[in-house]
Amino acid sequence: MTRLKWHEVAPEGAKALYGVHNYIMKNTNLPEELIHLVFLRVSQINGCAHCIDLHSRDLRKTVSVDKIALVPVWDEVPHLFSDQERAALAWAEEVTLVSETHASDEAYAAASAAFEAKDLVDLTITIAAMNAFNRLGAPFRLPVAAKAA
């Protein structure tokens, strides 16, 4: 079934959402690799094929395929992820699953210990933005670039 191209149907909405993405990429102190790790993990949780494909490709520019493949189980392979990456991924899971986790005090304390106040807010904006993109990408079945071997 062909679905709507949300960004064409609502270009002003797309412009607004991409404005948040632009803020994240250009106006935060978050490392680009960390941003893409968070984008990937949030997209995996939400099951957005387009975003998983896109952010895996972004990460392959600077990150090993082994590390990318193990993002879903990052907490089982701590030697592959920095302390800050682990804190960001844990917070990404906590915020993405907020209806279950309620953004616990323990998770907040751990994230706060790893990030300065502005960086923690920017990280949370990053997570919220990716959740918004996923809630458009998955229902409208945005295409993937991946090809069968």
JSON list of C-alpha atoms in Angstrom, two decimals:
[
{"chain": "A", "resi": 1, "resn": "MET", "atom": "CA", "xyz": [0.00, 0.00, 0.00]},
{"chain": "A", "resi": 2, "resn": "THR", "atom": "CA", "xyz": [1.33, 3.43, -0.88]},
{"chain": "A", "resi": 3, "resn": "ARG", "atom": "CA", "xyz": [1.18, 5.89, 1.99]},
{"chain": "A", "resi": 4, "resn": "LEU", "atom": "CA", "xyz": [1.33, 9.64, 2.14]},
{"chain": "A", "resi": 5, "resn": "LYS", "atom": "CA", "xyz": [4.64, 11.47, 1.98]},
{"chain": "A", "resi": 6, "resn": "TRP", "atom": "CA", "xyz": [4.09, 13.41, 5.17]},
{"chain": "A", "resi": 7, "resn": "HIS", "atom": "CA", "xyz": [6.74, 16.01, 4.45]},
{"chain": "A", "resi": 8, "resn": "GLU", "atom": "CA", "xyz": [5.09, 16.86, 1.11]},
{"chain": "A", "resi": 9, "resn": "VAL", "atom": "CA", "xyz": [1.56, 16.96, 2.50]},
{"chain": "A", "resi": 10, "resn": "ALA", "atom": "CA", "xyz": [2.55, 19.18, 5.46]},
{"chain": "A", "resi": 11, "resn": "PRO", "atom": "CA", "xyz": [5.68, 21.07, 4.36]},
{"chain": "A", "resi": 12, "resn": "GLU", "atom": "CA", "xyz": [5.41, 23.67, 7.15]},
{"chain": "A", "resi": 13, "resn": "GLY", "atom": "CA", "xyz": [5.24, 20.90, 9.74]},
{"chain": "A", "resi": 14, "resn": "ALA", "atom": "CA", "xyz": [8.25, 19.24, 8.14]},
{"chain": "A", "resi": 15, "resn": "LYS", "atom": "CA", "xyz": [10.11, 22.55, 8.14]},
{"chain": "A", "resi": 16, "resn": "ALA", "atom": "CA", "xyz": [9.40, 22.98, 11.85]},
{"chain": "A", "resi": 17, "resn": "LEU", "atom": "CA", "xyz": [10.57, 19.48, 12.72]},
{"chain": "A", "resi": 18, "resn": "TYR", "atom": "CA", "xyz": [13.67, 19.78, 10.56]},
{"chain": "A", "resi": 19, "resn": "GLY", "atom": "CA", "xyz": [14.37, 23.06, 12.35]},
{"chain": "A", "resi": 20, "resn": "VAL", "atom": "CA", "xyz": [14.70, 21.10, 15.59]},
{"chain": "A", "resi": 21, "resn": "HIS", "atom": "CA", "xyz": [16.99, 18.64, 13.81]},
{"chain": "A", "resi": 22, "resn": "ASN", "atom": "CA", "xyz": [19.11, 21.55, 12.56]},
{"chain": "A", "resi": 23, "resn": "TYR", "atom": "CA", "xyz": [19.34, 22.90, 16.12]},
{"chain": "A", "resi": 24, "resn": "ILE", "atom": "CA", "xyz": [20.51, 19.51, 17.38]},
{"chain": "A", "resi": 25, "resn": "MET", "atom": "CA", "xyz": [23.16, 19.10, 14.69]},
{"chain": "A", "resi": 26, "resn": "LYS", "atom": "CA", "xyz": [24.50, 22.68, 14.67]},
{"chain": "A", "resi": 27, "resn": "ASN", "atom": "CA", "xyz": [23.74, 24.34, 17.99]},
{"chain": "A", "resi": 28, "resn": "THR", "atom": "CA", "xyz": [24.48, 21.78, 20.67]},
{"chain": "A", "resi": 29, "resn": "ASN", "atom": "CA", "xyz": [27.75, 20.56, 22.17]},
{"chain": "A", "resi": 30, "resn": "LEU", "atom": "CA", "xyz": [26.72, 16.93, 21.69]},
{"chain": "A", "resi": 31, "resn": "PRO", "atom": "CA", "xyz": [29.19, 14.94, 19.56]},
{"chain": "A", "resi": 32, "resn": "GLU", "atom": "CA", "xyz": [27.73, 14.01, 16.17]},
{"chain": "A", "resi": 33, "resn": "GLU", "atom": "CA", "xyz": [28.50, 10.32, 16.68]},
{"chain": "A", "resi": 34, "resn": "LEU", "atom": "CA", "xyz": [26.63, 10.33, 20.00]},
{"chain": "A", "resi": 35, "resn": "ILE", "atom": "CA", "xyz": [23.64, 12.04, 18.34]},
{"chain": "A", "resi": 36, "resn": "HIS", "atom": "CA", "xyz": [23.48, 9.35, 15.66]},
{"chain": "A", "resi": 37, "resn": "LEU", "atom": "CA", "xyz": [23.85, 6.57, 18.24]},
{"chain": "A", "resi": 38, "resn": "VAL", "atom": "CA", "xyz": [20.88, 8.03, 20.11]},
{"chain": "A", "resi": 39, "resn": "PHE", "atom": "CA", "xyz": [18.91, 8.49, 16.88]},
{"chain": "A", "resi": 40, "resn": "LEU", "atom": "CA", "xyz": [19.59, 4.85, 16.00]},
{"chain": "A", "resi": 41, "resn": "ARG", "atom": "CA", "xyz": [18.68, 3.45, 19.42]},
{"chain": "A", "resi": 42, "resn": "VAL", "atom": "CA", "xyz": [15.44, 5.42, 19.63]},
{"chain": "A", "resi": 43, "resn": "SER", "atom": "CA", "xyz": [14.52, 4.31, 16.11]},
{"chain": "A", "resi": 44, "resn": "GLN", "atom": "CA", "xyz": [15.22, 0.67, 17.00]},
{"chain": "A", "resi": 45, "resn": "ILE", "atom": "CA", "xyz": [12.91, 0.89, 20.00]},
{"chain": "A", "resi": 46, "resn": "ASN", "atom": "CA", "xyz": [10.20, 2.51, 17.87]},
{"chain": "A", "resi": 47, "resn": "GLY", "atom": "CA", "xyz": [10.64, 0.16, 14.91]},
{"chain": "A", "resi": 48, "resn": "CYS", "atom": "CA", "xyz": [11.15, 2.84, 12.26]},
{"chain": "A", "resi": 49, "resn": "ALA", "atom": "CA", "xyz": [12.87, 1.07, 9.35]},
{"chain": "A", "resi": 50, "resn": "HIS", "atom": "CA", "xyz": [13.64, 4.30, 7.47]},
{"chain": "A", "resi": 51, "resn": "CYS", "atom": "CA", "xyz": [15.36, 5.92, 10.46]},
{"chain": "A", "resi": 52, "resn": "ILE", "atom": "CA", "xyz": [17.24, 2.74, 11.42]},
{"chain": "A", "resi": 53, "resn": "ASP", "atom": "CA", "xyz": [18.55, 2.50, 7.86]},
{"chain": "A", "resi": 54, "resn": "LEU", "atom": "CA", "xyz": [19.42, 6.22, 7.68]},
{"chain": "A", "resi": 55, "resn": "HIS", "atom": "CA", "xyz": [21.23, 6.47, 11.02]},
{"chain": "A", "resi": 56, "resn": "SER", "atom": "CA", "xyz": [23.06, 3.17, 10.57]},
{"chain": "A", "resi": 57, "resn": "ARG", "atom": "CA", "xyz": [24.41, 4.63, 7.32]},
{"chain": "A", "resi": 58, "resn": "ASP", "atom": "CA", "xyz": [25.37, 7.88, 9.08]},
{"chain": "A", "resi": 59, "resn": "LEU", "atom": "CA", "xyz": [27.22, 5.93, 11.76]},
{"chain": "A", "resi": 60, "resn": "ARG", "atom": "CA", "xyz": [29.07, 3.71, 9.26]},
{"chain": "A", "resi": 61, "resn": "LYS", "atom": "CA", "xyz": [31.03, 6.80, 8.21]},
{"chain": "A", "resi": 62, "resn": "THR", "atom": "CA", "xyz": [32.85, 6.87, 11.56]},
{"chain": "A", "resi": 63, "resn": "VAL", "atom": "CA", "xyz": [31.90, 3.77, 13.58]},
{"chain": "A", "resi": 64, "resn": "SER", "atom": "CA", "xyz": [32.69, 0.09, 13.10]},
{"chain": "A", "resi": 65, "resn": "VAL", "atom": "CA", "xyz": [29.94, -2.21, 11.84]},
{"chain": "A", "resi": 66, "resn": "ASP", "atom": "CA", "xyz": [30.47, -4.32, 14.98]},
{"chain": "A", "resi": 67, "resn": "LYS", "atom": "CA", "xyz": [29.62, -1.40, 17.26]},
{"chain": "A", "resi": 68, "resn": "ILE", "atom": "CA", "xyz": [26.57, -0.44, 15.18]},
{"chain": "A", "resi": 69, "resn": "ALA", "atom": "CA", "xyz": [25.29, -4.03, 15.23]},
{"chain": "A", "resi": 70, "resn": "LEU", "atom": "CA", "xyz": [25.56, -4.12, 19.02]},
{"chain": "A", "resi": 71, "resn": "VAL", "atom": "CA", "xyz": [23.71, -0.87, 19.74]},
{"chain": "A", "resi": 72, "resn": "PRO", "atom": "CA", "xyz": [20.55, -2.77, 20.83]},
{"chain": "A", "resi": 73, "resn": "VAL", "atom": "CA", "xyz": [22.61, -4.54, 23.51]},
{"chain": "A", "resi": 74, "resn": "TRP", "atom": "CA", "xyz": [24.99, -1.69, 24.34]},
{"chain": "A", "resi": 75, "resn": "ASP", "atom": "CA", "xyz": [24.78, -2.43, 28.08]},
{"chain": "A", "resi": 76, "resn": "GLU", "atom": "CA", "xyz": [26.16, -5.95, 27.51]},
{"chain": "A", "resi": 77, "resn": "VAL", "atom": "CA", "xyz": [29.28, -4.70, 25.70]},
{"chain": "A", "resi": 78, "resn": "PRO", "atom": "CA", "xyz": [30.44, -1.72, 27.78]},
{"chain": "A", "resi": 79, "resn": "HIS", "atom": "CA", "xyz": [33.94, -1.87, 26.32]},
{"chain": "A", "resi": 80, "resn": "LEU", "atom": "CA", "xyz": [32.56, -0.70, 22.94]},
{"chain": "A", "resi": 81, "resn": "PHE", "atom": "CA", "xyz": [30.82, 2.42, 24.29]},
{"chain": "A", "resi": 82, "resn": "SER", "atom": "CA", "xyz": [32.22, 5.36, 26.23]},
{"chain": "A", "resi": 83, "resn": "ASP", "atom": "CA", "xyz": [30.77, 6.29, 29.61]},
{"chain": "A", "resi": 84, "resn": "GLN", "atom": "CA", "xyz": [28.98, 9.24, 28.01]},
{"chain": "A", "resi": 85, "resn": "GLU", "atom": "CA", "xyz": [27.58, 7.08, 25.19]},
{"chain": "A", "resi": 86, "resn": "ARG", "atom": "CA", "xyz": [26.27, 4.54, 27.69]},
{"chain": "A", "resi": 87, "resn": "ALA", "atom": "CA", "xyz": [24.66, 7.31, 29.73]},
{"chain": "A", "resi": 88, "resn": "ALA", "atom": "CA", "xyz": [23.07, 8.79, 26.58]},
{"chain": "A", "resi": 89, "resn": "LEU", "atom": "CA", "xyz": [21.77, 5.42, 25.41]},
{"chain": "A", "resi": 90, "resn": "ALA", "atom": "CA", "xyz": [20.33, 4.64, 28.85]},
{"chain": "A", "resi": 91, "resn": "TRP", "atom": "CA", "xyz": [18.61, 8.03, 28.97]},
{"chain": "A", "resi": 92, "resn": "ALA", "atom": "CA", "xyz": [17.34, 7.55, 25.39]},
{"chain": "A", "resi": 93, "resn": "GLU", "atom": "CA", "xyz": [15.70, 4.28, 26.40]},
{"chain": "A", "resi": 94, "resn": "GLU", "atom": "CA", "xyz": [14.27, 5.81, 29.57]},
{"chain": "A", "resi": 95, "resn": "VAL", "atom": "CA", "xyz": [12.75, 8.79, 27.75]},
{"chain": "A", "resi": 96, "resn": "THR", "atom": "CA", "xyz": [11.53, 6.83, 24.73]},
{"chain": "A", "resi": 97, "resn": "LEU", "atom": "CA", "xyz": [9.78, 4.35, 27.03]},
{"chain": "A", "resi": 98, "resn": "VAL", "atom": "CA", "xyz": [8.54, 7.09, 29.38]},
{"chain": "A", "resi": 99, "resn": "SER", "atom": "CA", "xyz": [5.05, 5.57, 29.66]},
{"chain": "A", "resi": 100, "resn": "GLU", "atom": "CA", "xyz": [6.71, 2.55, 31.27]},
{"chain": "A", "resi": 101, "resn": "THR", "atom": "CA", "xyz": [9.69, 4.14, 33.05]},
{"chain": "A", "resi": 102, "resn": "HIS", "atom": "CA", "xyz": [8.18, 7.47, 34.11]},
{"chain": "A", "resi": 103, "resn": "ALA", "atom": "CA", "xyz": [11.72, 8.89, 33.73]},
{"chain": "A", "resi": 104, "resn": "SER", "atom": "CA", "xyz": [12.80, 7.47, 37.08]},
{"chain": "A", "resi": 105, "resn": "ASP", "atom": "CA", "xyz": [14.81, 9.46, 39.60]},
{"chain": "A", "resi": 106, "resn": "GLU", "atom": "CA", "xyz": [17.61, 6.90, 39.30]},
{"chain": "A", "resi": 107, "resn": "ALA", "atom": "CA", "xyz": [17.83, 7.30, 35.52]},
{"chain": "A", "resi": 108, "resn": "TYR", "atom": "CA", "xyz": [17.68, 11.08, 35.80]},
{"chain": "A", "resi": 109, "resn": "ALA", "atom": "CA", "xyz": [20.46, 11.08, 38.39]},
{"chain": "A", "resi": 110, "resn": "ALA", "atom": "CA", "xyz": [22.65, 8.90, 36.16]},
{"chain": "A", "resi": 111, "resn": "ALA", "atom": "CA", "xyz": [22.06, 11.11, 33.12]},
{"chain": "A", "resi": 112, "resn": "SER", "atom": "CA", "xyz": [22.66, 14.25, 35.17]},
{"chain": "A", "resi": 113, "resn": "ALA", "atom": "CA", "xyz": [25.97, 12.86, 36.38]},
{"chain": "A", "resi": 114, "resn": "ALA", "atom": "CA", "xyz": [27.16, 12.30, 32.81]},
{"chain": "A", "resi": 115, "resn": "PHE", "atom": "CA", "xyz": [26.00, 15.57, 31.21]},
{"chain": "A", "resi": 116, "resn": "GLU", "atom": "CA", "xyz": [26.11, 19.26, 32.05]},
{"chain": "A", "resi": 117, "resn": "ALA", "atom": "CA", "xyz": [22.64, 20.78, 32.44]},
{"chain": "A", "resi": 118, "resn": "LYS", "atom": "CA", "xyz": [22.42, 22.29, 28.92]},
{"chain": "A", "resi": 119, "resn": "ASP", "atom": "CA", "xyz": [23.78, 19.11, 27.34]},
{"chain": "A", "resi": 120, "resn": "LEU", "atom": "CA", "xyz": [21.22, 17.00, 29.21]},
{"chain": "A", "resi": 121, "resn": "VAL", "atom": "CA", "xyz": [18.40, 19.22, 27.97]},
{"chain": "A", "resi": 122, "resn": "ASP", "atom": "CA", "xyz": [19.84, 19.08, 24.43]},
{"chain": "A", "resi": 123, "resn": "LEU", "atom": "CA", "xyz": [20.14, 15.29, 24.68]},
{"chain": "A", "resi": 124, "resn": "THR", "atom": "CA", "xyz": [16.50, 15.09, 25.76]},
{"chain": "A", "resi": 125, "resn": "ILE", "atom": "CA", "xyz": [15.47, 17.35, 22.85]},
{"chain": "A", "resi": 126, "resn": "THR", "atom": "CA", "xyz": [17.44, 14.98, 20.59]},
{"chain": "A", "resi": 127, "resn": "ILE", "atom": "CA", "xyz": [15.53, 11.99, 21.96]},
{"chain": "A", "resi": 128, "resn": "ALA", "atom": "CA", "xyz": [12.18, 13.78, 21.69]},
{"chain": "A", "resi": 129, "resn": "ALA", "atom": "CA", "xyz": [12.87, 14.85, 18.11]},
{"chain": "A", "resi": 130, "resn": "MET", "atom": "CA", "xyz": [13.80, 11.34, 17.02]},
{"chain": "A", "resi": 131, "resn": "ASN", "atom": "CA", "xyz": [10.65, 10.00, 18.64]},
{"chain": "A", "resi": 132, "resn": "ALA", "atom": "CA", "xyz": [8.67, 12.56, 16.62]},
{"chain": "A", "resi": 133, "resn": "PHE", "atom": "CA", "xyz": [10.42, 11.60, 13.38]},
{"chain": "A", "resi": 134, "resn": "ASN", "atom": "CA", "xyz": [9.78, 7.90, 14.12]},
{"chain": "A", "resi": 135, "resn": "ARG", "atom": "CA", "xyz": [6.09, 8.59, 14.68]},
{"chain": "A", "resi": 136, "resn": "LEU", "atom": "CA", "xyz": [5.97, 9.97, 11.15]},
{"chain": "A", "resi": 137, "resn": "GLY", "atom": "CA", "xyz": [8.43, 7.62, 9.44]},
{"chain": "A", "resi": 138, "resn": "ALA", "atom": "CA", "xyz": [6.94, 4.36, 10.67]},
{"chain": "A", "resi": 139, "resn": "PRO", "atom": "CA", "xyz": [3.21, 5.05, 10.07]},
{"chain": "A", "resi": 140, "resn": "PHE", "atom": "CA", "xyz": [3.84, 6.58, 6.64]},
{"chain": "A", "resi": 141, "resn": "ARG", "atom": "CA", "xyz": [6.37, 3.81, 5.79]},
{"chain": "A", "resi": 142, "resn": "LEU", "atom": "CA", "xyz": [9.15, 6.05, 4.55]},
{"chain": "A", "resi": 143, "resn": "PRO", "atom": "CA", "xyz": [11.38, 4.05, 2.19]},
{"chain": "A", "resi": 144, "resn": "VAL", "atom": "CA", "xyz": [14.76, 2.62, 3.07]},
{"chain": "A", "resi": 145, "resn": "ALA", "atom": "CA", "xyz": [17.92, 2.80, 0.94]},
{"chain": "A", "resi": 146, "resn": "ALA", "atom": "CA", "xyz": [18.95, -0.74, 1.86]},
{"chain": "A", "resi": 147, "resn": "LYS", "atom": "CA", "xyz": [19.05, -3.29, -0.95]},
{"chain": "A", "resi": 148, "resn": "ALA", "atom": "CA", "xyz": [19.01, -7.08, -0.82]},
{"chain": "A", "resi": 149, "resn": "ALA", "atom": "CA", "xyz": [22.45, -8.59, -1.35]}
]
